[in-house]
Coordinates of C-alpha atoms and ligand atoms in Angstrom, one line a residue:
X1 CA -16.5 11.9 49.2
X2 CA -13.8 9.2 47.7
X3 CA -13.5 6.2 50.0
X4 CA -9.9 4.9 50.2
X5 CA -9.8 1.3 51.4
X6 CA -6.0 0.5 52.6
X7 CA -5.8 4.3 52.4
X8 CA -3.0 4.2 55.2
X9 CA -0.7 2.0 53.2
X10 CA 2.1 3.1 50.8
X11 CA 0.1 3.7 47.6
X12 CA -3.0 4.9 49.5
X13 CA -1.4 7.5 51.7
X14 CA 0.2 9.1 48.5
X15 CA -3.0 9.1 46.8
X16 CA -4.8 10.4 49.5
X17 CA -2.5 13.7 49.3
X18 CA -3.0 14.0 45.5
X19 CA -6.9 13.6 45.9
X20 CA -7.1 16.4 48.6
X21 CA -4.8 18.4 46.6
X22 CA -7.3 18.0 43.5
X23 CA -10.1 19.1 45.8
X24 CA -11.6 15.8 46.7
X25 CA -12.8 15.0 50.1
X26 CA -11.6 11.6 51.1
X27 CA -12.1 8.7 53.8
X28 CA -9.5 6.3 54.9
X29 CA -10.8 2.8 55.8
X30 CA -7.9 0.4 57.0
X31 CA -7.3 -2.4 59.3
X32 CA -3.5 -1.4 59.7
X33 CA -2.5 -5.1 58.9
X34 CA 0.2 -3.6 56.7
X35 CA 0.1 0.2 57.7
X36 CA 0.3 2.2 60.8
X37 CA -1.9 5.1 62.2
X38 CA 0.7 7.4 62.4
X39 CA 0.9 7.5 58.5
X40 CA -2.6 9.1 58.5
X41 CA -1.5 11.7 61.5
X42 CA 1.4 12.6 58.9
X43 CA -1.2 13.1 56.1
X44 CA -3.0 15.6 58.4
X45 CA 0.2 17.4 59.0
X46 CA 1.1 17.4 55.1
X47 CA -2.5 18.5 53.9
X48 CA -3.3 20.7 57.0
X49 CA -6.7 18.8 57.1
X50 CA -8.5 16.5 59.3
X51 CA -8.8 13.1 57.5
X52 CA -11.7 11.0 58.5
X53 CA -10.4 7.6 59.2
X54 CA -12.1 4.4 60.0
X55 CA -10.2 1.2 61.4
X56 CA -12.1 -1.8 59.9
X57 CA -11.5 -4.8 58.0
X58 CA -13.3 -4.0 54.8
X59 CA -14.3 -7.7 54.2
X60 CA -16.6 -7.0 57.3
X61 CA -20.0 -6.6 55.9
X62 CA -21.7 -5.0 58.9
X63 CA -18.6 -2.3 59.3
X64 CA -18.7 -1.6 55.5
X65 CA -22.5 -1.2 55.6
X66 CA -22.2 1.2 58.6
X67 CA -19.6 3.5 56.8
X68 CA -21.7 3.6 53.6
X69 CA -24.7 4.6 55.8
X70 CA -22.9 7.2 57.8
X71 CA -21.0 8.9 54.7
X72 CA -21.7 10.2 51.3
X73 CA -19.6 8.0 49.2
X74 CA -19.4 8.8 45.3
X75 CA -16.2 6.9 44.4
X76 CA -14.2 4.2 46.0
X77 CA -10.4 3.5 45.5
X78 CA -9.6 -0.1 46.5
X79 CA -5.9 -0.5 47.9
X80 CA -7.0 -2.9 50.6
X81 CA -5.4 -6.4 50.1
X82 CA -2.2 -8.3 50.9
X83 CA 0.6 -7.9 48.5
X84 CA 3.7 -10.2 49.1
X85 CA 4.3 -12.6 46.5
X86 CA 6.4 -15.1 48.5
X87 CA 3.9 -14.8 51.4
X88 CA 1.0 -15.7 48.8
X89 CA 2.7 -18.8 47.7
X90 CA 3.1 -19.9 51.5
X91 CA -0.4 -18.9 52.6
X92 CA -2.6 -19.0 49.5
X93 CA -6.0 -19.4 51.5
X94 CA -5.3 -16.5 53.4
X95 CA -4.6 -14.4 50.1
X96 CA -7.8 -15.8 48.3
X97 CA -9.9 -15.2 51.3
X98 CA -8.7 -11.7 52.1
X99 CA -8.2 -10.2 48.7
X100 CA -11.4 -11.6 47.2
X101 CA -13.7 -11.0 50.2
X102 CA -12.4 -7.4 50.6
X103 CA -13.3 -6.7 46.9
X104 CA -16.7 -8.5 47.2
X105 CA -17.9 -6.8 50.2
X106 CA -17.0 -3.3 48.9
X107 CA -18.8 -4.0 45.5
X108 CA -22.1 -5.6 47.0
X109 CA -22.1 -2.5 49.5
X110 CA -21.7 -0.2 46.6
X111 CA -24.5 -1.9 44.7
X112 CA -26.8 -1.4 47.7
X113 CA -25.8 2.1 47.9
X114 CA -26.0 3.1 44.3
X115 CA -22.4 4.1 44.3
X116 CA -20.8 3.7 40.7
X117 CA -17.2 4.5 40.5
X118 CA -14.8 2.0 41.4
X119 CA -10.9 2.3 40.9
X120 CA -8.9 -1.0 41.5
X121 CA -5.3 -1.2 42.4
X122 CA -4.2 -4.1 40.3
X123 CA -0.6 -4.9 39.2
X124 CA 1.5 -5.8 36.1
X125 CA 2.2 -9.1 37.8
X126 CA -1.0 -10.1 35.9
X127 CA 0.8 -10.2 32.8
X128 CA 2.8 -13.3 34.3
X129 CA 6.0 -14.2 32.0
X130 CA 5.5 -11.6 29.1
X131 CA 6.1 -12.7 25.5
X132 CA 7.4 -9.5 24.7
X133 CA 8.1 -6.1 26.1
X134 CA 6.9 -3.4 26.3
X135 CA 3.7 -4.7 27.7
X136 CA 0.4 -3.0 26.5
X137 CA -3.1 -3.6 28.0
X138 CA -4.3 -6.2 25.3
X139 CA -1.5 -8.6 26.1
X140 CA -2.2 -12.0 27.3
X141 CA -2.3 -12.2 31.0
X142 CA -1.4 -15.3 33.2
X143 CA -0.2 -15.4 36.7
X144 CA 2.8 -17.3 38.5
X145 CA 1.9 -16.8 42.1
X146 CA -1.6 -16.5 44.2
X147 CA -1.0 -12.9 45.0
X148 CA -1.1 -12.3 40.9
X149 CA -4.3 -14.7 40.6
X150 CA -6.1 -12.7 43.2
X151 CA -5.5 -9.4 41.0
X152 CA -6.4 -11.3 37.8
X153 CA -9.6 -12.7 39.5
X154 CA -10.7 -9.3 40.8
X155 CA -10.3 -7.8 37.4
X156 CA -12.7 -10.5 36.1
X157 CA -15.0 -9.9 38.8
X158 CA -15.2 -6.2 38.1
X159 CA -15.6 -6.9 34.3
X160 CA -18.5 -9.1 34.9
X161 CA -20.1 -6.6 37.5
X162 CA -19.7 -3.9 34.8
X163 CA -21.3 -6.0 32.2
X164 CA -24.2 -6.9 34.4
X165 CA -24.7 -3.1 35.9
X166 CA -24.7 -0.5 33.1
X167 CA -24.4 2.4 35.8
X168 CA -21.0 0.9 37.0
X169 CA -17.9 2.6 36.0
X170 CA -14.6 0.5 36.9
X171 CA -10.9 1.4 36.1
X172 CA -8.4 -1.3 36.4
X173 CA -4.9 0.3 37.3
X174 CA -2.0 -2.1 36.7
X175 CA 0.8 -0.7 38.6
X176 CA 4.5 -1.5 37.5
X177 CA 7.1 -1.0 40.2
X178 CA 6.1 2.0 42.4
X179 CA 9.1 3.4 44.5
X180 CA 10.0 6.9 45.9
X181 CA 8.2 8.9 48.7
X182 CA 6.6 12.3 48.8
X183 CA 8.9 15.1 48.9
X184 CA 8.4 15.9 52.6
X185 CA 9.9 12.9 53.7
X186 CA 7.2 12.4 56.1
X187 CA 5.5 9.4 54.5
X188 CA 6.8 6.4 52.7
X189 CA 7.3 2.8 52.1
X190 CA 7.5 1.0 55.5
X191 CA 7.4 -2.8 55.1
X192 CA 6.7 -5.2 58.0
X193 CA 10.1 -7.2 58.4
X194 CA 12.7 -7.7 56.1
X195 CA 11.7 -6.0 52.7
X196 CA 10.8 -8.3 49.7
X197 CA 11.2 -5.3 47.3
X198 CA 14.4 -3.8 45.9
X199 CA 14.2 -0.2 46.7
X200 CA 13.3 -0.5 50.5
X201 CA 16.1 -3.1 50.9
X202 CA 18.5 -0.7 49.4
X203 CA 17.5 2.2 51.7
X204 CA 17.7 0.0 54.6
X205 CA 21.5 -1.3 53.7
X206 CA 22.0 2.6 53.3
X207 CA 20.8 3.3 56.6
X208 CA 22.8 0.6 58.2
X209 CA 19.7 -1.8 59.2
X210 CA 20.9 -4.5 56.7
X211 CA 24.7 -5.3 55.9
X212 CA 24.2 -5.7 51.9
X213 CA 22.1 -6.1 48.9
X214 CA 21.7 -9.6 47.6
X215 CA 21.3 -9.2 43.7
X216 CA 19.0 -12.0 42.6
X217 CA 20.9 -13.2 39.8
X218 CA 23.0 -11.7 36.8
X219 CA 22.6 -14.1 34.2
X220 CA 19.1 -12.8 32.9
X221 CA 18.8 -12.0 29.3
X222 CA 19.1 -8.1 29.9
X223 CA 22.0 -5.5 29.2
X224 CA 23.7 -6.3 32.4
X225 CA 22.4 -9.7 33.4
X226 CA 20.1 -8.3 36.2
X227 CA 16.4 -7.9 36.2
X228 CA 14.8 -5.3 34.5
X229 CA 11.6 -3.4 35.6
X230 CA 9.5 -0.3 35.1
X231 CA 10.1 1.8 38.3
X232 CA 7.7 4.7 38.7
X233 CA 7.5 7.5 41.3
X234 CA 4.7 6.7 44.0
X235 CA 3.5 10.4 43.4
X236 CA 3.2 9.8 39.7
X237 CA 1.2 6.7 40.5
X238 CA -0.9 8.7 43.0
X239 CA -1.6 11.2 40.2
X240 CA -2.8 8.4 37.8
X241 CA -5.4 7.7 40.5
X242 CA -6.8 11.1 40.5
X243 CA -6.9 11.0 36.6
X244 CA -8.7 7.7 36.9
X245 CA -11.3 9.1 39.0
X246 CA -12.1 11.7 36.7
X247 CA -12.3 9.2 33.7
X248 CA -14.5 7.1 35.7
X249 CA -17.0 9.8 36.3
X250 CA -17.1 10.7 32.7
X251 CA -17.5 7.1 31.2
X252 CA -19.2 3.7 32.1
X253 CA -18.0 0.1 31.7
X254 CA -14.7 -1.4 32.7
X255 CA -11.5 0.0 31.5
X256 CA -7.8 -1.1 32.2
X257 CA -4.7 1.0 32.1
X258 CA -0.9 0.4 32.8
X259 CA 0.6 2.9 35.1
X260 CA 4.5 2.8 34.1
X261 CA 7.0 5.2 32.6
X262 CA 7.9 2.8 29.8
X263 CA 11.4 2.8 30.5
X264 CA 13.0 -0.4 32.2
X265 CA 16.1 -0.2 34.8
X266 CA 18.1 -3.2 35.9
X267 CA 18.9 -3.8 39.5
X268 CA 22.4 -2.7 38.9
X269 CA 21.1 0.5 37.3
X270 CA 19.1 1.5 40.2
X271 CA 22.0 0.7 42.7
X272 CA 24.3 2.9 40.7
X273 CA 21.5 5.7 40.5
X274 CA 20.9 5.6 44.1
X275 CA 24.7 5.6 45.0
X276 CA 25.3 8.7 42.6
X277 CA 22.0 11.0 43.5
X278 CA 22.8 10.2 47.3
X279 CA 26.5 10.1 47.2
X280 CA 26.5 6.5 49.1
X281 CA 28.0 3.2 48.8
X282 CA 25.5 0.1 48.6
X283 CA 27.5 -3.0 49.1
X284 CA 26.1 -6.0 47.2
X285 CA 26.8 -9.5 46.2
X286 CA 25.4 -11.6 43.4
X287 CA 23.0 -14.4 44.5
X288 CA 20.9 -17.0 43.1
X289 CA 17.7 -16.2 41.0
X290 CA 14.7 -15.6 43.1
X291 CA 12.0 -18.1 42.0
X292 CA 9.6 -16.7 40.0
X293 CA 11.3 -13.6 38.7
X294 CA 11.4 -12.6 34.9
X295 CA 13.9 -11.0 32.8
X296 CA 12.4 -7.9 32.1
X297 CA 9.2 -6.1 32.5
X298 CA 8.1 -2.5 31.5
X299 CA 4.9 -0.9 30.3
X300 CA 3.7 0.8 26.9
X301 CA 2.3 3.8 28.7
X302 CA 0.3 5.1 25.5
X303 CA -3.2 4.2 26.5
X304 CA -2.8 6.0 29.9
X305 CA -1.5 9.0 28.1
X306 CA -4.1 9.1 25.4
X307 CA -7.3 8.1 27.4
X308 CA -6.4 9.5 31.1
X309 CA -4.2 12.3 29.7
X310 CA -1.7 11.0 32.3
X311 CA 2.2 10.6 32.0
X312 CA 4.8 9.8 34.8
X313 CA 7.0 12.9 35.0
X314 CA 9.6 12.1 37.8
X315 CA 13.0 10.6 37.0
X316 CA 14.7 7.7 38.3
X317 CA 17.0 10.2 40.3
X318 CA 14.0 11.9 41.9
X319 CA 12.7 8.3 42.8
X320 CA 16.1 7.5 44.4
X321 CA 16.6 10.7 46.1
X322 CA 13.0 10.8 47.7
X323 CA 13.3 7.2 48.7
X324 CA 16.3 8.0 50.7
X325 CA 15.1 11.1 51.9
X326 CA 12.0 9.2 53.6
X327 CA 14.3 6.5 54.9
X328 CA 17.2 8.6 56.3
X329 CA 14.6 10.7 58.3
X330 CA 12.5 7.6 59.3
X331 CA 15.2 4.9 60.2
X332 CA 12.4 2.9 61.6
X333 CA 9.5 3.7 59.4
X334 CA 6.5 4.9 61.4
X335 CA 7.7 3.4 64.7
Ligands
WQD401 C1 12.5 -6.0 41.4 C2 13.8 -6.5 40.9 C3 14.3 -8.6 41.6 C4 15.0 -7.5 45.9 C5 6.9 -7.4 43.0 C6 5.5 -7.9 42.5 C7 4.6 -6.8 42.1 C8 4.6 -5.5 42.8 C9 6.3 -5.2 43.0 C10 2.9 -5.6 44.8 C11 13.8 -7.8 40.6 C12 15.3 -7.8 42.1 C13 14.7 -7.5 44.6 C14 16.4 -7.8 46.2 C15 16.9 -7.9 44.2 N1 4.2 -6.0 44.4 N2 15.6 -7.7 43.7 N3 17.1 -8.1 45.3 O1 9.4 -8.8 41.8 O2 9.5 -6.8 40.0 O3 7.4 -7.0 41.8 O4 6.9 -6.3 43.6 O5 2.0 -4.9 44.1 O6 3.2 -7.1 41.9 O7 5.4 -8.9 41.9 O8 9.5 -6.2 42.5 O9 11.1 -5.0 43.9 O10 10.8 -7.4 44.6 O11 12.1 -6.8 42.4 O12 17.9 -8.3 43.3 O13 16.5 -7.8 47.5 O14 15.0 -6.5 42.0 O15 15.0 -9.9 41.2 O16 14.7 -8.0 39.2 P1 9.1 -7.2 41.4 P2 10.8 -6.4 43.5

């Protein structure tokens, strides 16, 4: 059975579907601090399967011990963690306590129960301000915010744990910018409050919840002056996790992979693609740069292609169409 910590969240729920489609049994553990139980109900609707769900804080040692006692876990995909960059700057101790404690509790419990396969939800944010693009896995890391530092610190904890325990197999997945939604439109990104990220902000403008998009700066060193990122469809990202579990079962040690498309799009490229594919107008105004943002960031996806035999397949049009399909059918997310 594969344990998905934070499995009711945006990436976790999409990964749950792809794991079930690939024949795995899954168990979701989630405290619903940044997700809703309704998402799991919809997963059961989409897959036609009952999905075991445990409502716990995965930093809670007793609760996690009980979970491992009662279930035959043979791999963990660890999504549980706070992920808002701006919030992490405001409340660093909350981020370090939660993100590090959840990871350590899971790893200590795995060790006691002789469970060896651990897939970690990391982020391209660990590269900090890149010296050059595209980014490959051997490039220097360095963070610009506490959220990024929690990811980098957990990567280090995992490297050291894998070095000390030869039975452990760890895969670090550095996500670029996940967007889009399952083709059913029944699950998708459902941020609390005003969205920090570009696509949910755009879809909330499109559905009339927000008046217009603020484009954070158009004086970056990019083709049109707006920030360039590597947007990847969340379903492609989910499939990358299935490939990572297969890799973990065949290998030992700790391996890191970028999960990106290798193509960068600017904010205005995304706005234009979204408008075109959905036949909508997205009003926007150019605003000041957002502190901490970088000019451009996109992946060299070669290592995942060669060693995970995984490549992102969906287009930017698919991502924009699926994002809108989710939002237009769920104006208030899972409410
Ligand atoms: C994308 C681009 C903004 C909102 C962050 C985290 C990363 C991961 C993904 C968690 C940038 C611009 C955005 C808006 C805008 N999160 N933008 N107006 O900052 O690349 O990555 O989210 O895992 O770890 O660092 O993503 O979607 O916030 O921004 O102009 O209202 O859109 O300046 O160029 P980002 P984003």
